[in-house]
Amino acid sequence: MVTVEVTADGAAQSVVVQRSSGYPVLDSAALDAVRNWRFTPAQARRSSVRAAVQVPIRFRLTGEQVAGDALPGM
């Protein structure tokens, strides 16, 4: 689970791991991914406003290597 501070224009300004996956490499991948997402900003009185949101991140591991090198021991 990550907490994201979303700006009024929908950018992820601050991204923090709220609940770790237990694997630093997965936590890092989640942070990297969410930093590049665009969000629909929160609304208050018909105006876009800064807000924080919690986003659950789920990983599904497969036998395929998607990108990068294999982890040591794999």
PDB file of C-alpha atoms in Angstrom:
ATOM      1  CA  MET A   1       0.000   0.000   0.000  1.00  0.00           C
ATOM      2  CA  VAL A   2       1.353   3.421  -0.907  1.00  0.00           C
ATOM      3  CA  THR A   3       0.136   6.868   0.071  1.00  0.00           C
ATOM      4  CA  VAL A   4       0.222   9.419  -2.744  1.00  0.00           C
ATOM      5  CA  GLU A   5      -0.088  13.180  -2.451  1.00  0.00           C
ATOM      6  CA  VAL A   6      -1.816  14.212  -5.674  1.00  0.00           C
ATOM      7  CA  THR A   7      -1.466  17.814  -6.871  1.00  0.00           C
ATOM      8  CA  ALA A   8      -4.363  19.855  -8.232  1.00  0.00           C
ATOM      9  CA  ASP A   9      -3.183  19.016 -11.770  1.00  0.00           C
ATOM     10  CA  GLY A  10      -3.150  15.249 -11.112  1.00  0.00           C
ATOM     11  CA  ALA A  11       0.586  14.640 -10.653  1.00  0.00           C
ATOM     12  CA  ALA A  12       1.954  12.382  -7.913  1.00  0.00           C
ATOM     13  CA  GLN A  13       4.027  14.753  -5.799  1.00  0.00           C
ATOM     14  CA  SER A  14       4.859  12.584  -2.814  1.00  0.00           C
ATOM     15  CA  VAL A  15       4.738   8.774  -2.780  1.00  0.00           C
ATOM     16  CA  VAL A  16       5.453   6.800   0.401  1.00  0.00           C
ATOM     17  CA  VAL A  17       5.214   3.087   1.207  1.00  0.00           C
ATOM     18  CA  GLN A  18       2.458   2.821   3.809  1.00  0.00           C
ATOM     19  CA  ARG A  19       2.558  -0.966   4.169  1.00  0.00           C
ATOM     20  CA  SER A  20       5.559  -2.893   2.858  1.00  0.00           C
ATOM     21  CA  SER A  21       5.266  -5.949   0.671  1.00  0.00           C
ATOM     22  CA  GLY A  22       8.115  -7.416   2.687  1.00  0.00           C
ATOM     23  CA  TYR A  23      10.419  -7.222  -0.335  1.00  0.00           C
ATOM     24  CA  PRO A  24      12.417  -3.994  -0.834  1.00  0.00           C
ATOM     25  CA  VAL A  25      12.685  -4.550  -4.591  1.00  0.00           C
ATOM     26  CA  LEU A  26       8.879  -4.740  -4.917  1.00  0.00           C
ATOM     27  CA  ASP A  27       8.368  -1.689  -2.696  1.00  0.00           C
ATOM     28  CA  SER A  28      10.826   0.246  -4.875  1.00  0.00           C
ATOM     29  CA  ALA A  29       9.086  -0.900  -8.066  1.00  0.00           C
ATOM     30  CA  ALA A  30       5.724   0.224  -6.668  1.00  0.00           C
ATOM     31  CA  LEU A  31       7.098   3.679  -5.795  1.00  0.00           C
ATOM     32  CA  ASP A  32       8.696   4.073  -9.228  1.00  0.00           C
ATOM     33  CA  ALA A  33       5.496   3.085 -11.005  1.00  0.00           C
ATOM     34  CA  VAL A  34       3.151   5.311  -8.999  1.00  0.00           C
ATOM     35  CA  ARG A  35       5.439   8.359  -9.347  1.00  0.00           C
ATOM     36  CA  ASN A  36       4.766   8.217 -13.102  1.00  0.00           C
ATOM     37  CA  TRP A  37       0.981   7.831 -12.887  1.00  0.00           C
ATOM     38  CA  ARG A  38      -1.470  10.633 -13.596  1.00  0.00           C
ATOM     39  CA  PHE A  39      -4.479  10.935 -11.307  1.00  0.00           C
ATOM     40  CA  THR A  40      -7.850  12.600 -11.524  1.00  0.00           C
ATOM     41  CA  PRO A  41      -7.478  15.294  -8.861  1.00  0.00           C
ATOM     42  CA  ALA A  42      -9.862  15.658  -5.954  1.00  0.00           C
ATOM     43  CA  GLN A  43     -12.604  18.261  -6.278  1.00  0.00           C
ATOM     44  CA  ALA A  44     -13.809  20.833  -3.777  1.00  0.00           C
ATOM     45  CA  ARG A  45     -16.446  23.361  -4.793  1.00  0.00           C
ATOM     46  CA  ARG A  46     -15.896  22.525  -8.461  1.00  0.00           C
ATOM     47  CA  SER A  47     -12.157  23.206  -8.268  1.00  0.00           C
ATOM     48  CA  SER A  48      -9.292  20.725  -8.385  1.00  0.00           C
ATOM     49  CA  VAL A  49      -7.440  20.484  -5.078  1.00  0.00           C
ATOM     50  CA  ARG A  50      -4.400  18.729  -3.631  1.00  0.00           C
ATOM     51  CA  ALA A  51      -5.271  15.566  -1.713  1.00  0.00           C
ATOM     52  CA  ALA A  52      -3.734  12.355  -0.414  1.00  0.00           C
ATOM     53  CA  VAL A  53      -4.921   8.921  -1.447  1.00  0.00           C
ATOM     54  CA  GLN A  54      -3.934   5.393  -0.469  1.00  0.00           C
ATOM     55  CA  VAL A  55      -3.357   3.040  -3.384  1.00  0.00           C
ATOM     56  CA  PRO A  56      -3.073  -0.732  -2.952  1.00  0.00           C
ATOM     57  CA  ILE A  57      -0.417  -2.237  -5.217  1.00  0.00           C
ATOM     58  CA  ARG A  58      -0.551  -5.911  -6.123  1.00  0.00           C
ATOM     59  CA  PHE A  59       2.204  -7.801  -7.856  1.00  0.00           C
ATOM     60  CA  ARG A  60       1.723 -10.965  -9.829  1.00  0.00           C
ATOM     61  CA  LEU A  61       4.903 -12.898 -10.458  1.00  0.00           C
ATOM     62  CA  THR A  62       5.098 -15.031 -13.544  1.00  0.00           C
ATOM     63  CA  GLY A  63       7.751 -17.208 -15.126  1.00  0.00           C
ATOM     64  CA  GLU A  64       8.456 -14.505 -17.696  1.00  0.00           C
ATOM     65  CA  GLN A  65      11.195 -11.938 -17.230  1.00  0.00           C
ATOM     66  CA  VAL A  66       9.656  -8.570 -18.049  1.00  0.00           C
ATOM     67  CA  ALA A  67      12.668  -6.256 -17.892  1.00  0.00           C
ATOM     68  CA  GLY A  68      16.092  -5.946 -16.322  1.00  0.00           C
ATOM     69  CA  ASP A  69      18.288  -8.660 -14.977  1.00  0.00           C
ATOM     70  CA  ALA A  70      17.172 -11.609 -12.915  1.00  0.00           C
ATOM     71  CA  LEU A  71      17.556 -11.213  -9.194  1.00  0.00           C
ATOM     72  CA  PRO A  72      20.507 -13.003  -7.599  1.00  0.00           C
ATOM     73  CA  GLY A  73      19.674 -16.614  -6.884  1.00  0.00           C
ATOM     74  CA  MET A  74      16.924 -16.844  -9.485  1.00  0.00           C
TER      75      MET A  74
END
